[in-house]
Short mmCIF file of C-alpha atoms and ligand atoms in Angstrom, two decimals:
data_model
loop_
_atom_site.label_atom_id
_atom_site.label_comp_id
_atom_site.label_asym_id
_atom_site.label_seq_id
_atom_site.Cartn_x
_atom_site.Cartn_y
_atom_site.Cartn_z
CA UNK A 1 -40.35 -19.74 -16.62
CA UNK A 2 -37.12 -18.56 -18.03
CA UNK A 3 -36.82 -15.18 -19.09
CA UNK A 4 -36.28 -15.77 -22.70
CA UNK A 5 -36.99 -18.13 -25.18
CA UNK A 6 -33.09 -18.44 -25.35
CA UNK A 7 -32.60 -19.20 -21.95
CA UNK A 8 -31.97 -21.89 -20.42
CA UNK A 9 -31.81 -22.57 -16.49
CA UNK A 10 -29.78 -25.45 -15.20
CA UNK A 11 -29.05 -26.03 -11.03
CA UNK A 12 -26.91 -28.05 -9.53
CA UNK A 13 -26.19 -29.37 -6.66
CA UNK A 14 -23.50 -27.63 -4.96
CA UNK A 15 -20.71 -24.73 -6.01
CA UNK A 16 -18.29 -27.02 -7.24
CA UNK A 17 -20.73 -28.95 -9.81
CA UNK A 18 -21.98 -25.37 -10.95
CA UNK A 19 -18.30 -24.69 -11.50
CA UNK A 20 -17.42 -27.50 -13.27
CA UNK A 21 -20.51 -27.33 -15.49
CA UNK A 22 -19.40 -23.26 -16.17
CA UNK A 23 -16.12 -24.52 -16.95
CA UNK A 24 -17.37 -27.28 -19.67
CA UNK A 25 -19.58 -23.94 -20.51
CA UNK A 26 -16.58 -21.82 -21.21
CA UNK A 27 -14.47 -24.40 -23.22
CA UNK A 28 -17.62 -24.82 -25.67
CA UNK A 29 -17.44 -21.12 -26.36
CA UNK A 30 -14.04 -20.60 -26.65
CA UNK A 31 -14.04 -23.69 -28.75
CA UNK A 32 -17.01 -22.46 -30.79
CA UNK A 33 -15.96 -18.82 -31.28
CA UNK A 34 -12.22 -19.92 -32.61
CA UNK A 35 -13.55 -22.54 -35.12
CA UNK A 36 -15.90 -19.68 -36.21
CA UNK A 37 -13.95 -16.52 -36.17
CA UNK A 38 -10.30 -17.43 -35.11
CA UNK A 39 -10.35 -15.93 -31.98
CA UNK A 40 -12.33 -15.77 -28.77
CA UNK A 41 -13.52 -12.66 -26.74
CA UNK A 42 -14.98 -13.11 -23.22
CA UNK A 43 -15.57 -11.02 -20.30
CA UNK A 44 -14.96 -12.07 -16.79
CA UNK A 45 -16.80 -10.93 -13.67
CA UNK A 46 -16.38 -10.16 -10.40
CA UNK A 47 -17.52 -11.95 -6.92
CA UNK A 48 -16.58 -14.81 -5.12
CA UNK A 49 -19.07 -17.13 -7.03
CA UNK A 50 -16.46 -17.59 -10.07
CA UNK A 51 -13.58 -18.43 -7.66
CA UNK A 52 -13.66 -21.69 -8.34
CA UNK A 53 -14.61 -21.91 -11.81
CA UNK A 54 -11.14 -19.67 -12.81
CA UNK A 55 -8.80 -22.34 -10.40
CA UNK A 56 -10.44 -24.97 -12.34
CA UNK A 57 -9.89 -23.38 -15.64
CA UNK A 58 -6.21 -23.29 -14.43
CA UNK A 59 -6.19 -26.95 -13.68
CA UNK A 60 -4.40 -29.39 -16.01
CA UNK A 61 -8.03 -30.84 -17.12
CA UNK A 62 -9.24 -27.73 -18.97
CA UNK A 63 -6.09 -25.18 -19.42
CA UNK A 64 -5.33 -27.57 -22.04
CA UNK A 65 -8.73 -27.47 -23.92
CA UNK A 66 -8.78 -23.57 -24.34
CA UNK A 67 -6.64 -21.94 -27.32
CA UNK A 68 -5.60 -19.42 -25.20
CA UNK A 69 -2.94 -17.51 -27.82
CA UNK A 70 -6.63 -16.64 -29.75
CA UNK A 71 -8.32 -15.92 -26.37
CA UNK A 72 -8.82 -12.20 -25.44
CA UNK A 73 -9.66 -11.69 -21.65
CA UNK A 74 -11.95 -7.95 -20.64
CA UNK A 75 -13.65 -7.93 -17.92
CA UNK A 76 -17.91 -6.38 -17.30
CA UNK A 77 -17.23 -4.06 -14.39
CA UNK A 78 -14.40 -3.20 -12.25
CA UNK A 79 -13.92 -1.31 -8.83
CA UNK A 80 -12.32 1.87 -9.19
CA UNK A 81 -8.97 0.63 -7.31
CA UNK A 82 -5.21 -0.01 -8.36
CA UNK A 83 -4.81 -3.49 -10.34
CA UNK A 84 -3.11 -5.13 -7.21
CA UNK A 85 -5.76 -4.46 -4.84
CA UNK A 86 -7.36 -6.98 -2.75
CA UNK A 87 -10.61 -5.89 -4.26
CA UNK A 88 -9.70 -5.62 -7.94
CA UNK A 89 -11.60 -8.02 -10.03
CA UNK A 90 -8.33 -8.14 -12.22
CA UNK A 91 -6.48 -9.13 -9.68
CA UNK A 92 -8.37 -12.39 -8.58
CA UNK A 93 -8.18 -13.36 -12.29
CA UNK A 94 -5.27 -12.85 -12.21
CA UNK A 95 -4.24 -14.84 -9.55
CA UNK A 96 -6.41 -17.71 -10.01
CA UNK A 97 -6.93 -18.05 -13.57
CA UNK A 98 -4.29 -15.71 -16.02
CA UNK A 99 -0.76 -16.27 -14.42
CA UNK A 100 -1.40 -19.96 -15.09
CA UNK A 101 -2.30 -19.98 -18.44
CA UNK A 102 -0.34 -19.41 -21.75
CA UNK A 103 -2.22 -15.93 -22.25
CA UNK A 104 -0.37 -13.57 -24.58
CA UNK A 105 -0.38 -10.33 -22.05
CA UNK A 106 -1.22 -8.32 -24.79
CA UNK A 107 -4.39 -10.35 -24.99
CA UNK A 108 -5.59 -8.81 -21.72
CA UNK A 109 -7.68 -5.76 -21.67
CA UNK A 110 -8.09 -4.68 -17.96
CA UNK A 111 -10.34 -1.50 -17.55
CA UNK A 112 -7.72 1.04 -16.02
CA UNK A 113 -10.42 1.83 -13.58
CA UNK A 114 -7.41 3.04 -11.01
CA UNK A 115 -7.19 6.04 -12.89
CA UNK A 116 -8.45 9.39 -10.85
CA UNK A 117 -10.35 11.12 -14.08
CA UNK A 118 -12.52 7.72 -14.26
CA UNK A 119 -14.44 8.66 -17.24
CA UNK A 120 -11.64 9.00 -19.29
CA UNK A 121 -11.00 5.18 -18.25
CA UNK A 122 -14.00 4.20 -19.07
CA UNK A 123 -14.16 5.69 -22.52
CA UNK A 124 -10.52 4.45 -23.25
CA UNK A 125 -11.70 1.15 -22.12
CA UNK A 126 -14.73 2.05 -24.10
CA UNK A 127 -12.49 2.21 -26.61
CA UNK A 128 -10.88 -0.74 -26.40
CA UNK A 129 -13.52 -3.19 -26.47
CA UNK A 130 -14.77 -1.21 -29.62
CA UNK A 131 -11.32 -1.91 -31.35
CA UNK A 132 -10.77 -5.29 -30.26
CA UNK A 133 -14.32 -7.16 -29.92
CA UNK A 134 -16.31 -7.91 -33.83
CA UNK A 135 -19.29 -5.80 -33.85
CA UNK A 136 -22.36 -7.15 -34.98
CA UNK A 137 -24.52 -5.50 -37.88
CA UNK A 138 -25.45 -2.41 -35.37
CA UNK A 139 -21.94 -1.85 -35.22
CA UNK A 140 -22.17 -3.05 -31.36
CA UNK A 141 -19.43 -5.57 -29.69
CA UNK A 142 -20.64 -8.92 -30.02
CA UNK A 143 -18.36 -10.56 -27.21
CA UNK A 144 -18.34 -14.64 -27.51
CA UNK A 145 -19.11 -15.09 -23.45
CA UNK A 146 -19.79 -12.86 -20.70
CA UNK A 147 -19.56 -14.24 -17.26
CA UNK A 148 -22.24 -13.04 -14.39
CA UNK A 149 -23.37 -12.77 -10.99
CA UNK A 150 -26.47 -11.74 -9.31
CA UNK A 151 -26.13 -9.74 -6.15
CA UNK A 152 -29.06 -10.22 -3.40
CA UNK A 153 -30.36 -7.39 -3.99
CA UNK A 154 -30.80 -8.39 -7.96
CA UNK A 155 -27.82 -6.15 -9.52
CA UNK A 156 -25.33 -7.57 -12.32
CA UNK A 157 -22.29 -6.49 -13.31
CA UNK A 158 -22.45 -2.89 -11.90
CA UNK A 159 -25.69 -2.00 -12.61
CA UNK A 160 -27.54 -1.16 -9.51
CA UNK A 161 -30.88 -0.85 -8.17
CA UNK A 162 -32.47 2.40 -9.16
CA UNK A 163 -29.37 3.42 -11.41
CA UNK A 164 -29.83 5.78 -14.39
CA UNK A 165 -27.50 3.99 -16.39
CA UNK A 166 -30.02 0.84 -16.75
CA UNK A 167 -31.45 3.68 -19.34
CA UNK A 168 -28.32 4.25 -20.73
CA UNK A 169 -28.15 3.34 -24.51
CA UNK A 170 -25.69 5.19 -26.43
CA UNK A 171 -22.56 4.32 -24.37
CA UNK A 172 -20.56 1.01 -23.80
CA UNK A 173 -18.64 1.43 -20.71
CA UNK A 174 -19.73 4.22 -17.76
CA UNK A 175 -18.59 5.37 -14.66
CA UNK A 176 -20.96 3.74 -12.15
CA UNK A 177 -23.75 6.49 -10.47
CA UNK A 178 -24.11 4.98 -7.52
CA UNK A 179 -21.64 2.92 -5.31
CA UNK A 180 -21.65 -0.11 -3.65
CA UNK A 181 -19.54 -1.40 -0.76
CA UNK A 182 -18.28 2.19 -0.74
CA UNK A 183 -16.93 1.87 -4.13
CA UNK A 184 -17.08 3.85 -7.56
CA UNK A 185 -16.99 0.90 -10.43
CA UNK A 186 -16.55 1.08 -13.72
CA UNK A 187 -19.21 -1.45 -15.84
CA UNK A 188 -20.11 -2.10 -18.94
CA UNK A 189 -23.96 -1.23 -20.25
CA UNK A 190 -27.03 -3.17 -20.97
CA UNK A 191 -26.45 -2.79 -25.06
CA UNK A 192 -22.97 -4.68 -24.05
CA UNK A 193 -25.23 -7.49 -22.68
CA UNK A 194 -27.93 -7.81 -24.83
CA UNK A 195 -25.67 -7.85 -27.56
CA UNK A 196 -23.25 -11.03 -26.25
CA UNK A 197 -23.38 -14.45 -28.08
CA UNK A 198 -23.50 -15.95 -25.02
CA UNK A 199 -24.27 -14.98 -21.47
CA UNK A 200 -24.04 -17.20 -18.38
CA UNK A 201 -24.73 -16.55 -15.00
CA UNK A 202 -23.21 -18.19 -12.29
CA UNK A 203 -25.16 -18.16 -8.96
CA UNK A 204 -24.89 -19.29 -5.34
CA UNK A 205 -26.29 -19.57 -2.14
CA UNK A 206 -29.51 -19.01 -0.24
CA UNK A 207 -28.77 -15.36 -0.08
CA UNK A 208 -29.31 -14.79 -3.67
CA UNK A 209 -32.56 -16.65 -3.12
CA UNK A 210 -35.28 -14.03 -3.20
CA UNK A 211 -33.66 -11.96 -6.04
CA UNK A 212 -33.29 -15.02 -8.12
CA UNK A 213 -36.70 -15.71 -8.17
CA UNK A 214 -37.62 -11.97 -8.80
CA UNK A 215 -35.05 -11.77 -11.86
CA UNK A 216 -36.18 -15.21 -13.19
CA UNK A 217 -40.00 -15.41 -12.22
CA UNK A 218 -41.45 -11.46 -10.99
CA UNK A 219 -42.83 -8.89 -12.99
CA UNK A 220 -40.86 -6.88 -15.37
CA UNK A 221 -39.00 -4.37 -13.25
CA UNK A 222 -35.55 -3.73 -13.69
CA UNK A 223 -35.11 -0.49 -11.84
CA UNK A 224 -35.10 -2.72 -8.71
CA UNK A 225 -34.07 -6.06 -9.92
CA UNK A 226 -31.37 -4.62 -12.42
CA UNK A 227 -30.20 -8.26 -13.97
CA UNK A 228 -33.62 -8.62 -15.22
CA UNK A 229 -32.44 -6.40 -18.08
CA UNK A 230 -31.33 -9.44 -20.18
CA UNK A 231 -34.88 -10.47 -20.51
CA UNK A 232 -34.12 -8.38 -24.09
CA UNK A 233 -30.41 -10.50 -24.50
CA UNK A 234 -30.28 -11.06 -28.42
CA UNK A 235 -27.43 -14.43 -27.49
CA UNK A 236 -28.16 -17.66 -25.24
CA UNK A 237 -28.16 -16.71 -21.58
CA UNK A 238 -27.55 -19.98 -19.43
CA UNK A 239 -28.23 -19.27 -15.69
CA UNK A 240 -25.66 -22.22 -13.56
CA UNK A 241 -27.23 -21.58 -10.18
CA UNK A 242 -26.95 -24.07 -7.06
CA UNK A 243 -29.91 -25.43 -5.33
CA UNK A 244 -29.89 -22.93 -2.67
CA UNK A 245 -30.21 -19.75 -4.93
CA UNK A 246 -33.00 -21.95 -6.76
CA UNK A 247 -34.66 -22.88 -3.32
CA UNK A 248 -37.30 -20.41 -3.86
CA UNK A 249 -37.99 -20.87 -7.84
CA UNK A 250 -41.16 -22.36 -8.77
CA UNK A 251 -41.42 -25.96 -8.36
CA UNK A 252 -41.84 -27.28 -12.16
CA UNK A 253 -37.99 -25.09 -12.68
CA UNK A 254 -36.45 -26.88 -9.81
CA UNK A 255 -37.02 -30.34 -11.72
C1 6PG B 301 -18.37 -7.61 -8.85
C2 6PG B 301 -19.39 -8.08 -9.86
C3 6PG B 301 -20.78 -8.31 -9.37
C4 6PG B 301 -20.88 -9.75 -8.85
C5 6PG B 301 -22.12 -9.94 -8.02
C6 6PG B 301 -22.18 -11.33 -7.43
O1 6PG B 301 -17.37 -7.13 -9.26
O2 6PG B 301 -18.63 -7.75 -7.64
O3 6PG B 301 -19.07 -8.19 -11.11
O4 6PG B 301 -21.78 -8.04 -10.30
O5 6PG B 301 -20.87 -10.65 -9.94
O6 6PG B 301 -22.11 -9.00 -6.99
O7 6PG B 301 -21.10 -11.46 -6.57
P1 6PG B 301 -20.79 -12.80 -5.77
O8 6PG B 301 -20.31 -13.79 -6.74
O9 6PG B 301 -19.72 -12.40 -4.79
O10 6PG B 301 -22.05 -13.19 -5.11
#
């Protein structure tokens, strides 16, 4: 049913359950990861679907359960625009989730995707995440948690339909080939997802309905349904999606 056999597909009711269960999810990494290692390295993602998960991890019931001085904050894509821009994916972190929190500042690594020679920025955020994320033994950044969306048409992070970079295995972070909304994005690449402890998906709304079911249930075929590429994920991938997105799963996953 589930794309791997260390997947695991949960739905809930509504947004704000799904939130509340991807906060829990969150704490248990961070948790995890610092008793482990010391530190914890996760990667935020764009949206609107993780709105409410970052105000709740604000709130006074889980700031308080997340060692935030060990907690290092990157991000899997980013629009090419300046870091206060409405459409920055930095920004509404920052907003909702990082000015509330005791984050060291020099524990946040935003992609400088406002820069005009963009793949400079994305090999100095490249760069970054090489220096500041553990590698596993293929020398690859092994982030703790990576937070994800699905788009309706079955993208993730930036990786779009019919994109070359869904081939793209010797880089981490690329300048995106095609746009979407009218933007240029930076975004991590599939090695950068498949290599992840932990992935989890959040995902919402009748709209993502049809692609959900294609990414979860169709035939192998990523050049059209690009978030199927974490069928090959090495980590746990936990897909939090509401019972709209699920409306059209098969019946014995919608238990
Ligand atoms: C972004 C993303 C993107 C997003 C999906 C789902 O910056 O937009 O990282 O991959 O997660 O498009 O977006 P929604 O949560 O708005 O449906």
């Amino acid at each position: 049913m589930t794309p791997t056999k260390h997947s695991q597909l949960v739905i809930l009711p509504d947004l704000e359950t799904l939130s509340r269960v991807a906060a829990d999810h969150f704490v248990a990494a961070a948790s995890a990861a610092v008793a482990t290692r010391g530190a914890f390295a996760v990667a935020l993602s764009g949206g609107s679907t993780p709105r409410r998960l970052y105000t709740l991890l604000a709130s006074p019931s889980w700031k308080d359960q997340v060692a935030w001085a060990c907690t290092h904050v990157f991000w899997g894509d980013e629009r090419c625009v300046p870091p206060d821009h409405p459409e920055s994916n930095y920004r509404l972190a920052r907003e909702l989730l990082l000015d509330h929190v005791p984050l060291p500042a020099a524990n946040v690594h935003r992609p400088r995707a406002e820069l005009d020679d963009r793949e400079s920025a994305a090999a100095e955020y490249e760069a970054e995440i090489t220096q500041s994320v553990p590698p596993n033994s293929d020398g690859k950044p092994r982030f703790d948690l990576m937070l994800l969306g699905v788009g309706s048409d079955g993208h993730t992070a930036s990786l779009l339909p019919g994109s070359t970079l869904l081939r793209e295995g010797a880089r981490l972070v690329v300048v995106s080939d095609l746009k979407r909304e009218g933007t240029t994005r930076l975004t991590v690449t599939p090695c950068v997802l498949n290599n992840a402890a932990r992935l989890a998906f959040l995902v919402a709304g009748e709209d993502k309905a049809p692609a959900l079911r294609e990414v979860l249930e169709g035939e192998d075929d990523v050049e059209h349904y690009p978030a199927q590429i974490v069928r090959k994920a090495q980590g746990e991938v936990f897909w939090l999606v509401d019972r709209e997105a699920a409306s059209l799963l098969s019946t014995s996953a919608r238990v």
